[in-house]
């Protein structure tokens, strides 16, 4: 999490940029992200060089070995004169990252002209240009106004990296904090799911190197990154060359309707060794998205607010839930995009669980009757603070097209390891490890009572309650009987108290007299 010290330093960098004349918050975020990315490339190169020195094994390099190529590295230019730094980034580094291919920067002249190392046929060039990074960086612009402002940003970022956030999910946590400065962040849904919640959802599904993973509302690609980290952590030692190739590219798919988000996604994934993800500009619930039976895992926190144009909604989705509400349409979308046997963990606002409209009931009925709804995990309402205070839940289900729901497992999460106020300070209380452990041992849950934190509810009971999926509908509160003293005892105590007061007052009067 971003601490107070880090927030102060980020605010200082932000103020320096504003003072330099960039007043659009999205532009500030975008420019900072480019610089964070440039620095991270050098960090990655330093790790590669260290590995080479330890093992003697030659590795693919990000930066060209020429003098100009090496001058593009953060560690080489950061201590130079402000004007020299500005010239290197604006004229050499930025044009190079806009033309990055397969995780490597092209060589350039001192004037910033690209040097073609080898000639490729037309097909090869088309394949390179089709990578997500090349596609969405092509219209990126370097807009830091002056050498002095740039130097302040570089000094500030370097201080952050080296002294405060070396071990954190740098791109994501900083970006999340920056988005908090956008007045439109909540309306557009442009805030990240907290990392520990993403990791919790990934741990529920346990993706493997053979899974085809999608987030159709990917934002900064947080879910895809968390899934990739889980796979590396659990399978790195046994993955085959074919699985690594799949991992670097088509294992991960994301859609968004904001080109800035797509650029961030492409950079974020590249820094996690996913150089060719399927990141596309696409309105997932519209008629432009025909994908069906494509993925084995869906992980998402789709937009909660707003509606979409009824004319643009895909007919397949309207057939399942005839609505313009995005949170319902995305549930229908997950079912369509998953292969049979594919699984999904997604965040929904509480209203989806108990909403009384025909569309709400129809999507819940679809999940319960025609597929296997496995779990409803109620989360505390402060999980998304300070960006939103909405109460949410995680739905876990498997696409079957043939039913399979017998009992649905409910878990009432009270704490996620952080305070539930705007500060979100880390605390000891955390239900997440317990919840994950219980979910993966559901055979031990059958005897639990409705008064406990987790329990099963039969499909029949859910159907009888119009497919209501709110935990409070089924949870039983255990009232402990309290025995009060009789009226005579209470009166006796009052008389004794009165006598003590009279005695005390008399003694006080004697002392004063």
CSV table of C-alpha atoms in Angstrom, one decimal:
chain,number,residue,atom,x,y,z
A,1,UNK,CA,0.0,0.0,0.0
A,2,UNK,CA,1.0,3.6,-0.5
A,3,UNK,CA,2.1,5.1,2.8
A,4,UNK,CA,1.9,8.7,4.0
A,5,UNK,CA,5.6,9.3,3.2
A,6,UNK,CA,5.2,8.0,-0.3
A,7,UNK,CA,2.0,10.1,-0.8
A,8,UNK,CA,3.8,13.2,0.2
A,9,UNK,CA,6.6,12.5,-2.3
A,10,UNK,CA,4.2,11.8,-5.1
A,11,UNK,CA,2.2,14.9,-4.3
A,12,UNK,CA,5.5,16.9,-4.5
A,13,UNK,CA,6.2,15.4,-8.0
A,14,UNK,CA,2.6,16.1,-9.0
A,15,UNK,CA,2.9,19.8,-7.9
A,16,UNK,CA,6.1,20.2,-9.8
A,17,UNK,CA,4.4,19.1,-13.0
A,18,UNK,CA,1.4,21.3,-12.4
A,19,UNK,CA,3.7,24.2,-11.8
A,20,UNK,CA,5.3,23.5,-15.1
A,21,UNK,CA,2.0,24.0,-16.9
A,22,UNK,CA,0.5,20.5,-17.3
A,23,UNK,CA,-2.9,20.8,-15.6
A,24,UNK,CA,-4.8,17.8,-17.0
A,25,UNK,CA,-4.5,15.0,-14.4
A,26,UNK,CA,-4.7,12.3,-17.0
A,27,UNK,CA,-1.8,13.8,-18.9
A,28,UNK,CA,0.2,14.0,-15.6
A,29,UNK,CA,-0.5,10.3,-14.9
A,30,UNK,CA,0.5,9.3,-18.5
A,31,UNK,CA,3.7,11.2,-18.5
A,32,UNK,CA,4.7,9.9,-15.1
A,33,UNK,CA,4.0,6.4,-16.2
A,34,UNK,CA,6.2,6.7,-19.3
A,35,UNK,CA,9.1,7.8,-17.0
A,36,UNK,CA,8.4,5.0,-14.5
A,37,UNK,CA,8.5,2.6,-17.4
A,38,UNK,CA,11.8,4.0,-18.8
A,39,UNK,CA,13.4,3.6,-15.3
A,40,UNK,CA,12.0,0.1,-14.9
A,41,UNK,CA,13.5,-1.0,-18.2
A,42,UNK,CA,16.9,-0.1,-16.8
A,43,UNK,CA,16.2,-2.0,-13.6
A,44,UNK,CA,15.3,-5.0,-15.7
A,45,UNK,CA,18.5,-4.7,-17.7
A,46,UNK,CA,20.6,-4.4,-14.5
A,47,UNK,CA,19.0,-7.7,-13.3
A,48,UNK,CA,19.8,-9.4,-16.6
A,49,UNK,CA,23.5,-8.2,-16.4
A,50,UNK,CA,23.7,-9.5,-12.8
A,51,UNK,CA,22.4,-12.9,-13.9
A,52,UNK,CA,24.9,-13.0,-16.8
A,53,UNK,CA,27.7,-12.3,-14.4
A,54,UNK,CA,26.6,-15.0,-12.0
A,55,UNK,CA,26.0,-17.7,-14.6
A,56,UNK,CA,28.0,-16.8,-17.6
A,57,UNK,CA,24.9,-17.3,-19.8
A,58,UNK,CA,24.2,-14.7,-22.4
A,59,UNK,CA,20.8,-13.1,-22.3
A,60,UNK,CA,18.8,-10.9,-24.7
A,61,UNK,CA,19.4,-7.2,-23.9
A,62,UNK,CA,16.8,-4.4,-23.9
A,63,UNK,CA,19.2,-1.6,-24.7
A,64,UNK,CA,21.5,-1.6,-27.8
A,65,UNK,CA,25.2,-2.0,-26.9
A,66,UNK,CA,26.2,1.1,-28.9
A,67,UNK,CA,27.1,4.3,-27.1
A,68,UNK,CA,23.8,6.0,-28.0
A,69,UNK,CA,21.9,2.8,-27.0
A,70,UNK,CA,23.6,2.8,-23.5
A,71,UNK,CA,23.0,6.5,-23.1
A,72,UNK,CA,19.2,5.7,-23.0
A,73,UNK,CA,19.5,4.0,-19.7
A,74,UNK,CA,18.2,5.8,-16.6
A,75,UNK,CA,21.3,5.0,-14.6
A,76,UNK,CA,23.4,6.6,-17.2
A,77,UNK,CA,21.6,9.9,-17.8
A,78,UNK,CA,19.9,10.6,-14.4
A,79,UNK,CA,22.8,12.6,-12.9
A,80,UNK,CA,23.5,14.7,-16.1
A,81,UNK,CA,22.7,18.4,-16.6
A,82,UNK,CA,19.0,19.0,-16.8
A,83,UNK,CA,19.2,20.1,-20.5
A,84,UNK,CA,21.2,17.0,-21.4
A,85,UNK,CA,18.6,14.8,-19.7
A,86,UNK,CA,15.8,16.5,-21.5
A,87,UNK,CA,17.5,16.1,-24.9
A,88,UNK,CA,18.3,12.3,-24.3
A,89,UNK,CA,14.7,11.5,-23.3
A,90,UNK,CA,12.8,13.7,-25.8
A,91,UNK,CA,15.0,13.0,-28.8
A,92,UNK,CA,16.4,9.5,-28.2
A,93,UNK,CA,14.7,7.5,-25.5
A,94,UNK,CA,11.0,8.4,-26.2
A,95,UNK,CA,11.2,7.7,-30.0
A,96,UNK,CA,13.0,4.4,-29.1
A,97,UNK,CA,10.3,3.2,-26.7
A,98,UNK,CA,7.6,4.1,-29.2
A,99,UNK,CA,9.3,1.7,-31.6
A,100,UNK,CA,10.2,-1.0,-29.1
A,101,UNK,CA,9.9,-4.5,-30.7
A,102,UNK,CA,9.9,-7.9,-28.8
A,103,UNK,CA,11.0,-6.3,-25.6
A,104,UNK,CA,14.1,-4.6,-27.1
A,105,UNK,CA,14.7,-1.0,-27.9
A,106,UNK,CA,15.9,-0.1,-31.4
A,107,UNK,CA,19.3,1.6,-31.9
A,108,UNK,CA,19.2,5.3,-32.7
A,109,UNK,CA,21.5,8.0,-33.8
A,110,UNK,CA,22.3,11.0,-31.6
A,111,UNK,CA,19.6,12.9,-33.6
A,112,UNK,CA,17.0,10.3,-32.7
A,113,UNK,CA,16.8,8.6,-36.1
A,114,UNK,CA,16.1,4.9,-35.9
A,115,UNK,CA,18.8,2.5,-37.2
A,116,UNK,CA,17.5,-0.5,-39.0
A,117,UNK,CA,19.7,-3.4,-37.9
A,118,UNK,CA,18.2,-5.9,-40.4
A,119,UNK,CA,15.8,-6.0,-43.2
A,120,UNK,CA,12.6,-7.9,-42.6
A,121,UNK,CA,10.0,-9.0,-45.0
A,122,UNK,CA,6.6,-7.4,-45.0
A,123,UNK,CA,5.0,-10.1,-43.0
A,124,UNK,CA,7.7,-9.8,-40.3
A,125,UNK,CA,7.1,-6.0,-40.1
A,126,UNK,CA,3.4,-6.5,-39.8
A,127,UNK,CA,3.8,-9.0,-37.0
A,128,UNK,CA,6.0,-6.6,-35.1
A,129,UNK,CA,3.7,-3.7,-35.6
A,130,UNK,CA,0.7,-5.7,-34.3
A,131,UNK,CA,2.2,-6.1,-30.8
A,132,UNK,CA,0.1,-4.4,-28.2
A,133,UNK,CA,2.9,-2.1,-27.1
A,134,UNK,CA,3.7,-0.9,-30.6
A,135,UNK,CA,0.0,-0.4,-31.4
A,136,UNK,CA,-0.8,1.8,-28.4
A,137,UNK,CA,2.4,3.7,-28.1
A,138,UNK,CA,2.3,4.9,-31.7
A,139,UNK,CA,0.3,8.0,-30.7
A,140,UNK,CA,2.0,8.6,-27.4
A,141,UNK,CA,3.5,12.1,-26.9
A,142,UNK,CA,6.2,13.3,-24.6
A,143,UNK,CA,4.8,16.5,-23.0
A,144,UNK,CA,7.1,17.4,-20.1
A,145,UNK,CA,7.5,21.1,-20.7
A,146,UNK,CA,11.0,22.1,-19.5
A,147,UNK,CA,14.3,20.5,-18.5
A,148,UNK,CA,13.9,21.8,-15.0
A,149,UNK,CA,10.6,20.1,-14.5
A,150,UNK,CA,11.9,16.8,-16.0
A,151,UNK,CA,14.9,16.8,-13.7
A,152,UNK,CA,12.7,17.3,-10.6
A,153,UNK,CA,10.5,14.4,-11.7
A,154,UNK,CA,13.5,12.1,-12.3
A,155,UNK,CA,15.0,13.0,-8.9
A,156,UNK,CA,11.7,12.5,-7.2
A,157,UNK,CA,11.0,9.1,-8.8
A,158,UNK,CA,14.5,7.9,-8.1
A,159,UNK,CA,14.1,8.8,-4.5
A,160,UNK,CA,10.8,6.9,-4.4
A,161,UNK,CA,12.2,3.8,-6.0
A,162,UNK,CA,15.4,3.6,-4.0
A,163,UNK,CA,14.1,4.6,-0.5
A,164,UNK,CA,10.4,3.7,-0.3
A,165,UNK,CA,8.9,1.3,-2.8
A,166,UNK,CA,11.6,-1.0,-4.1
A,167,UNK,CA,9.5,-4.1,-3.1
A,168,UNK,CA,6.0,-2.9,-4.0
A,169,UNK,CA,3.9,-3.3,-7.1
A,170,UNK,CA,5.3,0.0,-8.3
A,171,UNK,CA,3.3,0.6,-11.5
A,172,UNK,CA,0.0,-0.3,-10.0
A,173,UNK,CA,0.1,1.2,-6.5
A,174,UNK,CA,1.4,4.5,-7.7
A,175,UNK,CA,-1.0,4.6,-10.5
A,176,UNK,CA,-3.9,3.8,-8.1
A,177,UNK,CA,-2.9,6.7,-5.9
A,178,UNK,CA,-2.6,9.0,-8.9
A,179,UNK,CA,-6.1,8.1,-10.1
A,180,UNK,CA,-7.4,9.2,-6.7
A,181,UNK,CA,-6.6,12.7,-7.9
A,182,UNK,CA,-9.0,12.4,-10.8
A,183,UNK,CA,-12.5,13.8,-10.1
A,184,UNK,CA,-13.9,11.5,-12.7
A,185,UNK,CA,-12.2,8.3,-11.5
A,186,UNK,CA,-15.2,6.8,-9.7
A,187,UNK,CA,-17.6,7.7,-12.5
A,188,UNK,CA,-15.4,6.0,-15.2
A,189,UNK,CA,-14.4,3.1,-13.1
A,190,UNK,CA,-10.8,3.9,-13.6
A,191,UNK,CA,-9.5,2.8,-10.2
A,192,UNK,CA,-7.5,-0.4,-9.7
A,193,UNK,CA,-8.7,-3.4,-7.7
A,194,UNK,CA,-6.4,-3.5,-4.7
A,195,UNK,CA,-3.5,-5.9,-5.2
A,196,UNK,CA,-4.4,-8.2,-2.3
A,197,UNK,CA,-8.0,-8.6,-3.5
A,198,UNK,CA,-6.7,-9.4,-7.0
A,199,UNK,CA,-4.3,-12.0,-5.6
A,200,UNK,CA,-7.2,-13.4,-3.5
A,201,UNK,CA,-9.3,-14.0,-6.5
A,202,UNK,CA,-6.5,-15.5,-8.5
A,203,UNK,CA,-5.8,-17.9,-5.6
A,204,UNK,CA,-9.4,-19.0,-5.6
A,205,UNK,CA,-9.1,-20.0,-9.3
A,206,UNK,CA,-5.5,-21.4,-9.2
A,207,UNK,CA,-4.7,-20.7,-12.9
A,208,UNK,CA,-2.1,-23.0,-14.6
A,209,UNK,CA,0.4,-22.4,-17.5
A,210,UNK,CA,-2.2,-23.9,-19.9
A,211,UNK,CA,-5.0,-21.5,-19.0
A,212,UNK,CA,-6.2,-18.9,-21.5
A,213,UNK,CA,-6.9,-15.9,-19.2
A,214,UNK,CA,-9.1,-12.9,-20.0
A,215,UNK,CA,-10.1,-9.6,-18.3
A,216,UNK,CA,-12.6,-7.9,-20.6
A,217,UNK,CA,-12.4,-4.6,-18.6
A,218,UNK,CA,-8.7,-4.7,-18.0
A,219,UNK,CA,-7.8,-1.1,-17.1
A,220,UNK,CA,-4.1,-1.3,-16.0
A,221,UNK,CA,-4.1,-5.1,-16.5
A,222,UNK,CA,-3.8,-5.7,-12.8
A,223,UNK,CA,-5.7,-9.0,-12.9
A,224,UNK,CA,-3.6,-10.3,-15.8
A,225,UNK,CA,-0.4,-9.3,-13.9
A,226,UNK,CA,-1.6,-11.1,-10.7
A,227,UNK,CA,-2.5,-14.2,-12.7
A,228,UNK,CA,0.9,-14.2,-14.4
A,229,UNK,CA,2.7,-13.8,-11.0
A,230,UNK,CA,0.7,-16.7,-9.6
A,231,UNK,CA,1.7,-19.0,-12.5
A,232,UNK,CA,5.4,-18.0,-12.2
A,233,UNK,CA,5.4,-18.5,-8.5
A,234,UNK,CA,3.8,-22.0,-8.7
A,235,UNK,CA,4.9,-23.4,-12.0
A,236,UNK,CA,8.2,-21.7,-13.0
A,237,UNK,CA,10.4,-24.7,-12.4
A,238,UNK,CA,8.3,-27.1,-14.5
A,239,UNK,CA,7.1,-25.0,-17.4
A,240,UNK,CA,8.1,-26.2,-20.9
A,241,UNK,CA,9.5,-24.0,-23.7
A,242,UNK,CA,6.1,-24.1,-25.4
A,243,UNK,CA,4.3,-23.0,-22.2
A,244,UNK,CA,6.8,-20.1,-21.7
A,245,UNK,CA,6.1,-19.0,-25.3
A,246,UNK,CA,2.4,-19.2,-24.6
A,247,UNK,CA,2.9,-17.3,-21.3
A,248,UNK,CA,4.7,-14.4,-23.1
A,249,UNK,CA,1.8,-13.8,-25.5
A,250,UNK,CA,-1.6,-15.3,-26.1
A,251,UNK,CA,-2.2,-16.7,-22.6
A,252,UNK,CA,-3.4,-13.2,-21.6
A,253,UNK,CA,-6.1,-11.1,-23.2
A,254,UNK,CA,-7.5,-7.8,-22.1
A,255,UNK,CA,-10.0,-5.3,-23.5
A,256,UNK,CA,-10.6,-1.6,-22.7
A,257,UNK,CA,-12.1,1.5,-24.3
A,258,UNK,CA,-9.4,3.9,-23.1
A,259,UNK,CA,-6.2,4.1,-25.1
A,260,UNK,CA,-4.3,5.5,-22.1
A,261,UNK,CA,-5.4,2.4,-20.1
A,262,UNK,CA,-4.3,0.2,-23.0
A,263,UNK,CA,-0.8,1.8,-23.1
A,264,UNK,CA,-0.5,1.3,-19.3
A,265,UNK,CA,-1.6,-2.3,-19.7
A,266,UNK,CA,0.9,-3.0,-22.4
A,267,UNK,CA,3.8,-1.5,-20.4
A,268,UNK,CA,2.7,-3.2,-17.2
A,269,UNK,CA,2.5,-6.6,-18.8
A,270,UNK,CA,5.8,-6.2,-20.7
A,271,UNK,CA,7.5,-5.5,-17.4
A,272,UNK,CA,6.2,-8.9,-16.2
A,273,UNK,CA,7.7,-10.8,-19.1
A,274,UNK,CA,4.5,-10.8,-21.2
A,275,UNK,CA,5.7,-9.2,-24.3
A,276,UNK,CA,2.9,-10.1,-26.7
A,277,UNK,CA,-0.4,-10.0,-24.8
A,278,UNK,CA,-3.7,-9.8,-26.6
A,279,UNK,CA,-4.6,-6.2,-25.5
A,280,UNK,CA,-7.3,-4.7,-27.7
A,281,UNK,CA,-9.3,-1.5,-27.9
A,282,UNK,CA,-12.8,-2.9,-27.7
A,283,UNK,CA,-16.2,-2.3,-26.0
A,284,UNK,CA,-16.6,-5.8,-24.5
A,285,UNK,CA,-20.4,-5.8,-24.3
A,286,UNK,CA,-21.0,-4.3,-27.7
A,287,UNK,CA,-21.6,-5.9,-31.1
A,288,UNK,CA,-18.0,-5.4,-32.0
A,289,UNK,CA,-17.1,-8.2,-29.6
A,290,UNK,CA,-18.2,-11.6,-31.0
A,291,UNK,CA,-15.8,-13.8,-28.9
A,292,UNK,CA,-17.4,-17.0,-27.7
A,293,UNK,CA,-16.1,-20.1,-26.0
A,294,UNK,CA,-12.5,-18.7,-26.0
A,295,UNK,CA,-11.2,-18.6,-22.5
A,296,UNK,CA,-10.6,-21.0,-19.6
A,297,UNK,CA,-10.3,-18.3,-16.9
A,298,UNK,CA,-12.0,-14.9,-16.5
A,299,UNK,CA,-10.9,-12.5,-13.8
A,300,UNK,CA,-12.5,-9.0,-13.7
A,301,UNK,CA,-13.8,-6.0,-11.8
A,302,UNK,CA,-16.2,-4.7,-14.5
A,303,UNK,CA,-17.6,-1.1,-14.4
A,304,UNK,CA,-20.4,-0.7,-11.8
A,305,UNK,CA,-21.8,2.6,-12.8
A,306,UNK,CA,-23.6,3.9,-15.9
A,307,UNK,CA,-25.4,2.2,-18.7
A,308,UNK,CA,-24.6,1.6,-22.3
A,309,UNK,CA,-26.4,2.5,-25.5
A,310,UNK,CA,-29.1,-0.2,-26.0
A,311,UNK,CA,-28.5,-0.2,-29.8
A,312,UNK,CA,-24.8,-1.2,-29.3
A,313,UNK,CA,-25.3,-4.1,-26.8
A,314,UNK,CA,-24.7,-7.5,-28.3
A,315,UNK,CA,-27.9,-9.5,-28.9
A,316,UNK,CA,-26.4,-12.6,-27.2
A,317,UNK,CA,-26.1,-10.7,-23.9
A,318,UNK,CA,-29.6,-9.1,-24.1
A,319,UNK,CA,-31.0,-12.6,-24.5
A,320,UNK,CA,-29.6,-13.6,-21.1
A,321,UNK,CA,-30.4,-10.3,-19.2
A,322,UNK,CA,-32.3,-7.6,-21.1
A,323,UNK,CA,-30.8,-4.5,-19.5
A,324,UNK,CA,-28.5,-1.6,-20.1
A,325,UNK,CA,-26.7,-2.0,-16.7
A,326,UNK,CA,-23.0,-2.9,-17.3
A,327,UNK,CA,-22.6,-5.0,-14.1
A,328,UNK,CA,-25.3,-7.4,-15.4
A,329,UNK,CA,-24.2,-7.5,-19.0
A,330,UNK,CA,-20.6,-8.4,-18.0
A,331,UNK,CA,-21.9,-11.5,-16.1
A,332,UNK,CA,-23.6,-12.6,-19.3
A,333,UNK,CA,-20.4,-11.8,-21.2
A,334,UNK,CA,-18.3,-14.0,-19.0
A,335,UNK,CA,-20.6,-16.9,-19.6
A,336,UNK,CA,-20.4,-16.4,-23.3
A,337,UNK,CA,-16.6,-15.9,-23.5
A,338,UNK,CA,-15.7,-18.9,-21.3
A,339,UNK,CA,-15.2,-22.3,-22.7
A,340,UNK,CA,-17.3,-25.1,-21.2
A,341,UNK,CA,-15.6,-25.9,-17.9
A,342,UNK,CA,-14.0,-22.5,-17.8
A,343,UNK,CA,-14.1,-20.6,-14.4
A,344,UNK,CA,-14.7,-17.0,-13.4
A,345,UNK,CA,-14.1,-14.9,-10.4
A,346,UNK,CA,-15.5,-11.4,-10.7
A,347,UNK,CA,-16.5,-8.5,-8.4
A,348,UNK,CA,-20.1,-7.3,-8.4
A,349,UNK,CA,-21.8,-4.6,-6.4
A,350,UNK,CA,-24.2,-5.9,-3.8
A,351,UNK,CA,-27.2,-4.8,-5.8
A,352,UNK,CA,-26.5,-7.6,-8.3
A,353,UNK,CA,-27.1,-10.1,-5.5
A,354,UNK,CA,-30.5,-9.0,-4.4
A,355,UNK,CA,-31.8,-6.6,-7.1
A,356,UNK,CA,-35.5,-7.2,-7.8
A,357,UNK,CA,-35.7,-6.2,-11.5
A,358,UNK,CA,-36.4,-8.9,-14.1
A,359,UNK,CA,-32.9,-8.4,-15.5
A,360,UNK,CA,-31.3,-9.0,-12.1
A,361,UNK,CA,-33.3,-12.1,-11.4
A,362,UNK,CA,-32.7,-13.5,-14.9
A,363,UNK,CA,-28.9,-13.3,-14.7
A,364,UNK,CA,-28.9,-14.9,-11.2
A,365,UNK,CA,-31.2,-17.6,-12.4
A,366,UNK,CA,-28.9,-18.3,-15.3
A,367,UNK,CA,-25.9,-18.7,-13.0
A,368,UNK,CA,-27.7,-21.0,-10.6
A,369,UNK,CA,-29.8,-23.1,-13.0
A,370,UNK,CA,-27.7,-23.4,-16.1
A,371,UNK,CA,-24.2,-23.3,-14.7
A,372,UNK,CA,-22.4,-24.0,-11.5
A,373,UNK,CA,-22.4,-21.1,-9.1
A,374,UNK,CA,-19.7,-22.2,-6.6
A,375,UNK,CA,-19.3,-19.3,-4.1
A,376,UNK,CA,-20.6,-15.9,-3.1
A,377,UNK,CA,-18.0,-14.0,-1.0
A,378,UNK,CA,-19.3,-10.9,0.7
A,379,UNK,CA,-16.6,-8.2,1.1
A,380,UNK,CA,-16.6,-5.3,3.6
A,381,UNK,CA,-17.7,-2.0,2.1
A,382,UNK,CA,-14.4,-0.2,2.7
A,383,UNK,CA,-12.4,-2.4,0.3
A,384,UNK,CA,-12.4,0.2,-2.5
A,385,UNK,CA,-11.9,3.3,-0.3
A,386,UNK,CA,-10.9,6.1,-0.8
A,387,UNK,CA,-12.2,5.8,-4.4
A,388,UNK,CA,-15.6,4.2,-3.7
A,389,UNK,CA,-17.5,3.1,-0.6
A,390,UNK,CA,-19.8,0.7,-2.5
A,391,UNK,CA,-20.4,-2.8,-0.9
A,392,UNK,CA,-19.2,-5.6,-3.1
A,393,UNK,CA,-19.0,-9.3,-3.4
A,394,UNK,CA,-17.0,-11.8,-5.4
A,395,UNK,CA,-18.9,-14.4,-7.4
A,396,UNK,CA,-17.1,-17.6,-8.3
A,397,UNK,CA,-18.7,-19.8,-11.0
A,398,UNK,CA,-18.0,-22.4,-13.7
A,399,UNK,CA,-19.5,-22.4,-17.1
A,400,UNK,CA,-21.2,-25.8,-17.7
A,401,UNK,CA,-24.3,-25.0,-20.0
A,402,UNK,CA,-25.9,-28.0,-18.1
A,403,UNK,CA,-26.4,-26.8,-14.5
A,404,UNK,CA,-24.4,-28.3,-11.7
A,405,UNK,CA,-25.3,-26.0,-8.8
A,406,UNK,CA,-26.3,-28.1,-5.8
A,407,UNK,CA,-25.1,-26.0,-2.9
A,408,UNK,CA,-23.7,-22.5,-3.0
A,409,UNK,CA,-21.0,-21.6,-0.5
A,410,UNK,CA,-21.3,-18.2,1.2
A,411,UNK,CA,-18.5,-16.5,3.1
A,412,UNK,CA,-19.0,-13.3,5.1
A,413,UNK,CA,-15.7,-11.5,5.0
A,414,UNK,CA,-15.3,-8.9,7.8
A,415,UNK,CA,-11.7,-7.8,7.4
A,416,UNK,CA,-9.2,-7.8,4.5
A,417,UNK,CA,-6.0,-6.9,6.4
A,418,UNK,CA,-6.5,-3.1,6.2
A,419,UNK,CA,-8.6,-0.6,8.0
A,420,UNK,CA,-11.9,0.2,6.3
A,421,UNK,CA,-11.6,3.9,6.3
A,422,UNK,CA,-10.1,6.3,3.7
A,423,UNK,CA,-6.5,5.7,5.1
A,424,UNK,CA,-6.6,1.9,4.6
A,425,UNK,CA,-3.8,1.3,7.1
A,426,UNK,CA,-2.5,-2.3,7.4
A,427,UNK,CA,-3.9,-4.3,10.4
A,428,UNK,CA,-3.6,-7.8,11.8
A,429,UNK,CA,-7.3,-8.8,11.2
A,430,UNK,CA,-7.5,-10.5,7.9
A,431,UNK,CA,-10.1,-13.1,6.8
A,432,UNK,CA,-8.6,-13.7,3.3
A,433,UNK,CA,-6.2,-16.6,4.2
A,434,UNK,CA,-9.0,-18.4,6.1
A,435,UNK,CA,-11.5,-17.9,3.3
A,436,UNK,CA,-9.1,-19.3,0.6
A,437,UNK,CA,-8.3,-22.3,2.8
A,438,UNK,CA,-12.0,-23.0,3.4
A,439,UNK,CA,-12.8,-22.6,-0.3
A,440,UNK,CA,-10.3,-25.2,-1.4
A,441,UNK,CA,-11.6,-27.7,1.3
A,442,UNK,CA,-15.3,-27.3,0.8
A,443,UNK,CA,-15.9,-30.9,1.8
A,444,UNK,CA,-15.2,-29.7,5.4
A,445,UNK,CA,-17.8,-27.0,5.2
A,446,UNK,CA,-20.9,-29.2,5.0
A,447,UNK,CA,-21.5,-29.3,8.8
A,448,UNK,CA,-21.3,-25.5,9.4
A,449,UNK,CA,-24.2,-23.7,10.8
A,450,UNK,CA,-25.8,-20.5,9.4
A,451,UNK,CA,-24.4,-18.6,12.4
A,452,UNK,CA,-20.8,-19.2,11.3
A,453,UNK,CA,-18.7,-17.1,9.0
A,454,UNK,CA,-19.2,-19.5,6.1
A,455,UNK,CA,-21.9,-22.0,5.2
A,456,UNK,CA,-23.7,-23.8,2.4
A,457,UNK,CA,-27.2,-22.9,1.0
A,458,UNK,CA,-29.0,-25.3,-1.2
A,459,UNK,CA,-30.0,-24.5,-4.8
A,460,UNK,CA,-33.6,-25.1,-3.9
A,461,UNK,CA,-33.7,-22.6,-1.1
A,462,UNK,CA,-32.0,-20.0,-3.3
A,463,UNK,CA,-34.6,-20.6,-6.0
A,464,UNK,CA,-37.4,-20.3,-3.5
A,465,UNK,CA,-36.0,-16.8,-2.6
A,466,UNK,CA,-36.1,-15.6,-6.2
A,467,UNK,CA,-32.3,-16.4,-6.5
A,468,UNK,CA,-31.4,-13.9,-3.9
A,469,UNK,CA,-27.6,-14.2,-3.3
A,470,UNK,CA,-27.0,-11.8,-0.5
A,471,UNK,CA,-25.4,-13.4,2.5
A,472,UNK,CA,-27.7,-11.6,5.0
A,473,UNK,CA,-30.7,-13.4,3.4
A,474,UNK,CA,-29.4,-16.7,4.7
A,475,UNK,CA,-27.1,-15.9,7.6
A,476,UNK,CA,-28.5,-16.5,11.1
A,477,UNK,CA,-27.5,-14.2,14.0
A,478,UNK,CA,-27.1,-16.0,17.3
A,479,UNK,CA,-28.6,-14.0,20.1
A,480,UNK,CA,-27.1,-14.7,23.5
A,481,UNK,CA,-29.9,-14.4,26.1
A,482,UNK,CA,-29.1,-11.9,28.8
A,483,UNK,CA,-30.5,-12.3,32.3
A,484,UNK,CA,-31.5,-9.1,34.0
A,485,UNK,CA,-32.0,-8.8,37.8
A,486,UNK,CA,-35.6,-8.6,39.1
A,487,UNK,CA,-37.3,-5.3,39.7
A,488,UNK,CA,-37.1,-5.8,43.4
A,489,UNK,CA,-33.3,-6.2,43.2
A,490,UNK,CA,-32.9,-3.1,41.1
A,491,UNK,CA,-35.0,-1.1,43.5
A,492,UNK,CA,-33.0,-2.4,46.5
A,493,UNK,CA,-29.8,-1.3,44.7
A,494,UNK,CA,-31.2,2.1,44.1
A,495,UNK,CA,-32.2,2.6,47.7
A,496,UNK,CA,-28.7,1.6,48.8
A,497,UNK,CA,-27.2,4.0,46.3
A,498,UNK,CA,-29.5,6.8,47.6
A,499,UNK,CA,-28.4,6.1,51.2
A,500,UNK,CA,-24.7,6.3,50.2
A,501,UNK,CA,-25.3,9.7,48.5
A,502,UNK,CA,-27.2,11.1,51.6
A,503,UNK,CA,-24.4,9.9,53.9
A,504,UNK,CA,-21.7,11.3,51.6
A,505,UNK,CA,-23.5,14.7,51.4
A,506,UNK,CA,-23.9,14.9,55.2
A,507,UNK,CA,-20.2,14.1,55.7
A,508,UNK,CA,-19.3,16.8,53.1
A,509,UNK,CA,-21.4,19.4,55.0
A,510,UNK,CA,-19.7,18.6,58.3
A,511,UNK,CA,-16.3,19.1,56.7
A,512,UNK,CA,-17.3,22.4,55.2
A,513,UNK,CA,-19.0,23.6,58.5
